[in-house]
């Protein structure tokens, strides 16, 4: 998606270890106009699917997910990283965080994710696919159906995209980064 690619090149910042910071328009300050356009594009790319729910993980997935849910006119469920003592009928999965280098639990209530659901997972970044694998685990535990996974930015030099596509999952990424070597952003 051209607007996103241009914005990554103008405002994205590389950090050591292959981290791209987009705090100026996605991860800290957010650009609602661009977020709407990205959501519309994701909805267009998944238009052949019958989706009745969007799922994401807090916190950075929530903004794009809620815009996608708005255009699909379906509810948006976010997996929580802190296990609330009051959650009923909890489903949990383990996720390894690439940026924080630690494993954490994510949970949703099966009151909101169940066997009739046909879900689209939305997240800001696809790197090694660990967040996505955690969501697949939750969707399977709920007996729901995963329709696809949409990302704003995919880091094509990490293994997540290939692994998920090899599983036959419909994956869409609005911008793919081929390399962040030498702190230079190379887009596909
Ligand atoms: P994965 O689970 O695919 O390995 O990593 C995806 C998650 O890690 C995303 O939800 C995102 O929050 C975070 N992440 C991974 N790589 C980057 C990066 O280069 N920049 C930022 N801002 N977040 C990243």
Short mmCIF file of C-alpha atoms and ligand atoms in Angstrom, two decimals:
data_model
loop_
_atom_site.label_atom_id
_atom_site.label_comp_id
_atom_site.label_asym_id
_atom_site.label_seq_id
_atom_site.Cartn_x
_atom_site.Cartn_y
_atom_site.Cartn_z
CA UNK A 1 0.00 0.00 0.00
CA UNK A 2 1.68 3.09 -1.32
CA UNK A 3 0.69 5.61 1.40
CA UNK A 4 2.00 3.31 4.12
CA UNK A 5 5.24 2.60 2.27
CA UNK A 6 5.89 6.30 1.77
CA UNK A 7 5.19 6.98 5.43
CA UNK A 8 7.54 4.20 6.57
CA UNK A 9 10.29 5.66 4.42
CA UNK A 10 9.71 9.22 5.63
CA UNK A 11 8.98 8.60 9.34
CA UNK A 12 10.15 5.05 10.21
CA UNK A 13 13.30 4.67 12.28
CA UNK A 14 15.60 1.63 12.45
CA UNK A 15 16.97 0.34 15.71
CA UNK A 16 19.67 -2.26 16.30
CA UNK A 17 18.47 -5.87 16.22
CA UNK A 18 16.16 -5.36 13.26
CA UNK A 19 13.53 -3.23 14.98
CA UNK A 20 11.53 -0.68 13.01
CA UNK A 21 9.99 2.11 15.04
CA UNK A 22 6.87 3.74 13.67
CA UNK A 23 5.98 5.70 16.80
CA UNK A 24 5.14 8.80 14.82
CA UNK A 25 2.04 7.28 13.10
CA UNK A 26 1.22 3.76 14.45
CA UNK A 27 2.75 2.74 17.78
CA UNK A 28 2.70 5.85 19.95
CA UNK A 29 1.22 8.82 18.14
CA UNK A 30 -1.34 7.53 15.63
CA UNK A 31 -2.51 8.87 12.30
CA UNK A 32 -6.27 8.15 12.15
CA UNK A 33 -6.59 9.04 8.47
CA UNK A 34 -3.88 6.57 7.48
CA UNK A 35 -5.30 4.00 9.94
CA UNK A 36 -8.71 4.27 8.20
CA UNK A 37 -7.16 3.86 4.77
CA UNK A 38 -5.14 0.84 5.91
CA UNK A 39 -8.24 -0.74 7.44
CA UNK A 40 -10.24 -0.22 4.23
CA UNK A 41 -7.45 -1.87 2.24
CA UNK A 42 -7.35 -4.88 4.59
CA UNK A 43 -11.14 -5.22 4.37
CA UNK A 44 -10.87 -5.15 0.56
CA UNK A 45 -8.20 -7.87 0.59
CA UNK A 46 -10.32 -10.17 2.78
CA UNK A 47 -13.59 -9.40 1.00
CA UNK A 48 -14.06 -13.03 -0.11
CA UNK A 49 -14.19 -14.23 3.48
CA UNK A 50 -17.23 -14.38 5.70
CA UNK A 51 -15.88 -12.74 8.86
CA UNK A 52 -18.01 -12.19 11.94
CA UNK A 53 -15.28 -11.10 14.37
CA UNK A 54 -11.92 -9.37 14.39
CA UNK A 55 -9.34 -10.48 16.95
CA UNK A 56 -6.10 -8.82 17.99
CA UNK A 57 -3.67 -8.63 20.92
CA UNK A 58 -3.35 -5.60 23.18
CA UNK A 59 -2.05 -3.03 22.90
CA UNK A 60 -0.64 -2.13 19.51
CA UNK A 61 -3.07 -4.27 17.50
CA UNK A 62 -6.14 -2.57 18.89
CA UNK A 63 -6.06 0.58 16.77
CA UNK A 64 -5.88 -1.13 13.37
CA UNK A 65 -8.25 -3.90 14.53
CA UNK A 66 -10.98 -1.55 15.66
CA UNK A 67 -10.89 0.31 12.34
CA UNK A 68 -11.14 -3.00 10.44
CA UNK A 69 -14.01 -4.06 12.70
CA UNK A 70 -15.72 -0.76 12.03
CA UNK A 71 -15.60 -1.22 8.26
CA UNK A 72 -16.65 -4.89 8.52
CA UNK A 73 -19.33 -3.93 11.03
CA UNK A 74 -18.34 -6.78 13.36
CA UNK A 75 -17.15 -6.88 16.99
CA UNK A 76 -13.45 -6.61 17.82
CA UNK A 77 -11.99 -8.85 20.51
CA UNK A 78 -8.54 -8.24 21.96
CA UNK A 79 -6.56 -10.90 23.75
CA UNK A 80 -5.41 -9.59 27.13
CA UNK A 81 -1.84 -9.85 28.30
CA UNK A 82 -2.64 -9.58 31.99
CA UNK A 83 -4.90 -12.32 33.25
CA UNK A 84 -7.84 -10.59 34.96
CA UNK A 85 -9.08 -12.29 38.13
CA UNK A 86 -12.67 -11.66 37.05
CA UNK A 87 -12.55 -13.24 33.59
CA UNK A 88 -15.00 -16.09 33.17
CA UNK A 89 -14.46 -19.11 30.91
CA UNK A 90 -10.89 -18.17 30.17
CA UNK A 91 -8.85 -19.57 27.28
CA UNK A 92 -5.09 -18.95 27.41
CA UNK A 93 -2.07 -19.29 25.13
CA UNK A 94 1.63 -18.59 25.50
CA UNK A 95 3.34 -15.99 23.29
CA UNK A 96 7.03 -15.23 22.99
CA UNK A 97 7.68 -11.52 22.48
CA UNK A 98 10.41 -10.70 19.99
CA UNK A 99 10.72 -7.06 21.05
CA UNK A 100 10.68 -7.78 24.81
CA UNK A 101 12.52 -11.13 24.69
CA UNK A 102 10.15 -12.86 27.11
CA UNK A 103 7.18 -15.22 27.12
CA UNK A 104 3.80 -14.06 28.34
CA UNK A 105 0.27 -15.46 28.50
CA UNK A 106 -2.61 -14.06 26.50
CA UNK A 107 -6.21 -14.79 27.31
CA UNK A 108 -9.74 -14.31 26.02
CA UNK A 109 -13.06 -15.37 27.42
CA UNK A 110 -14.83 -18.15 25.55
CA UNK A 111 -17.95 -16.03 26.08
CA UNK A 112 -16.57 -13.90 23.21
CA UNK A 113 -14.68 -16.45 21.11
CA UNK A 114 -16.65 -19.59 20.34
CA UNK A 115 -17.21 -22.27 17.76
CA UNK A 116 -19.50 -20.22 15.51
CA UNK A 117 -16.92 -17.47 15.08
CA UNK A 118 -15.10 -16.87 11.78
CA UNK A 119 -12.28 -14.60 12.80
CA UNK A 120 -9.80 -12.27 11.15
CA UNK A 121 -6.63 -11.56 13.15
CA UNK A 122 -5.24 -8.04 12.76
CA UNK A 123 -1.91 -6.81 14.13
CA UNK A 124 0.53 -3.98 13.55
CA UNK A 125 3.62 -6.11 12.81
CA UNK A 126 4.37 -9.62 11.61
CA UNK A 127 7.90 -10.65 12.59
CA UNK A 128 8.50 -14.25 13.71
CA UNK A 129 4.80 -14.97 13.93
CA UNK A 130 4.70 -15.73 17.64
CA UNK A 131 1.72 -13.50 18.38
CA UNK A 132 -0.06 -15.07 15.41
CA UNK A 133 0.68 -18.59 16.70
CA UNK A 134 -0.76 -17.65 20.10
CA UNK A 135 -3.93 -16.46 18.40
CA UNK A 136 -4.14 -19.67 16.33
CA UNK A 137 -3.92 -21.59 19.62
CA UNK A 138 -6.75 -19.54 21.16
CA UNK A 139 -8.92 -19.87 18.03
CA UNK A 140 -8.38 -23.65 18.03
CA UNK A 141 -9.15 -23.92 21.75
CA UNK A 142 -12.39 -22.01 21.15
CA UNK A 143 -13.31 -24.24 18.19
CA UNK A 144 -13.62 -21.10 16.03
CA UNK A 145 -12.47 -20.77 12.40
CA UNK A 146 -9.54 -18.57 11.38
CA UNK A 147 -10.38 -16.80 8.10
CA UNK A 148 -7.13 -14.91 7.73
CA UNK A 149 -4.47 -12.67 9.22
CA UNK A 150 -3.83 -9.07 8.21
CA UNK A 151 -0.80 -6.99 9.18
CA UNK A 152 0.15 -3.40 8.60
CA UNK A 153 3.87 -4.17 8.35
CA UNK A 154 5.55 -7.52 7.71
CA UNK A 155 9.26 -7.95 8.32
CA UNK A 156 9.96 -10.22 5.38
CA UNK A 157 13.44 -11.07 6.67
CA UNK A 158 11.93 -12.84 9.71
CA UNK A 159 10.28 -16.22 9.46
CA UNK A 160 6.65 -15.53 10.44
CA UNK A 161 5.23 -14.75 7.02
CA UNK A 162 6.65 -17.85 5.35
CA UNK A 163 5.62 -20.15 8.19
CA UNK A 164 2.06 -18.88 8.31
CA UNK A 165 1.63 -18.97 4.51
CA UNK A 166 3.03 -22.53 4.49
CA UNK A 167 0.20 -23.47 6.83
CA UNK A 168 -2.22 -22.36 4.12
CA UNK A 169 -3.43 -19.31 6.04
CA UNK A 170 -4.55 -16.27 4.01
CA UNK A 171 -1.98 -13.65 5.03
CA UNK A 172 -2.05 -10.02 3.90
CA UNK A 173 0.55 -7.37 4.75
CA UNK A 174 0.22 -3.78 3.59
CA UNK A 175 3.98 -3.19 3.50
CA UNK A 176 6.78 -5.74 3.53
CA UNK A 177 10.25 -4.79 4.76
CA UNK A 178 12.96 -6.79 3.00
CA UNK A 179 15.82 -5.52 5.13
CA UNK A 180 16.77 -3.17 7.92
CA UNK A 181 20.49 -3.89 7.47
CA UNK A 182 22.84 -1.01 8.22
CA UNK A 183 19.82 0.86 9.57
CA UNK A 184 18.49 1.34 6.04
CA UNK A 185 14.85 0.53 5.34
CA UNK A 186 14.49 -1.59 2.19
CA UNK A 187 10.90 -2.21 1.13
CA UNK A 188 9.72 -5.02 -1.15
P1 LIG B 1 5.93 -11.70 16.16
O1 LIG B 1 4.99 -12.19 17.22
O2 LIG B 1 5.40 -11.83 14.76
O3 LIG B 1 7.29 -12.28 16.30
O4 LIG B 1 6.12 -10.15 16.44
C1 LIG B 1 5.02 -9.31 16.25
C2 LIG B 1 4.78 -8.46 17.44
O5 LIG B 1 5.99 -7.93 17.96
C3 LIG B 1 3.93 -7.28 17.00
O6 LIG B 1 2.70 -7.34 17.68
C4 LIG B 1 4.70 -6.05 17.39
O7 LIG B 1 4.07 -5.42 18.47
C5 LIG B 1 6.06 -6.53 17.83
N1 LIG B 1 7.14 -6.26 16.85
C6 LIG B 1 7.92 -7.17 16.21
N2 LIG B 1 8.85 -6.57 15.46
C7 LIG B 1 8.65 -5.24 15.61
C8 LIG B 1 9.32 -4.07 15.09
O8 LIG B 1 10.29 -4.12 14.33
N3 LIG B 1 8.80 -2.88 15.46
C9 LIG B 1 7.75 -2.76 16.31
N4 LIG B 1 7.32 -1.53 16.60
N5 LIG B 1 7.11 -3.82 16.84
C10 LIG B 1 7.56 -5.05 16.49
#
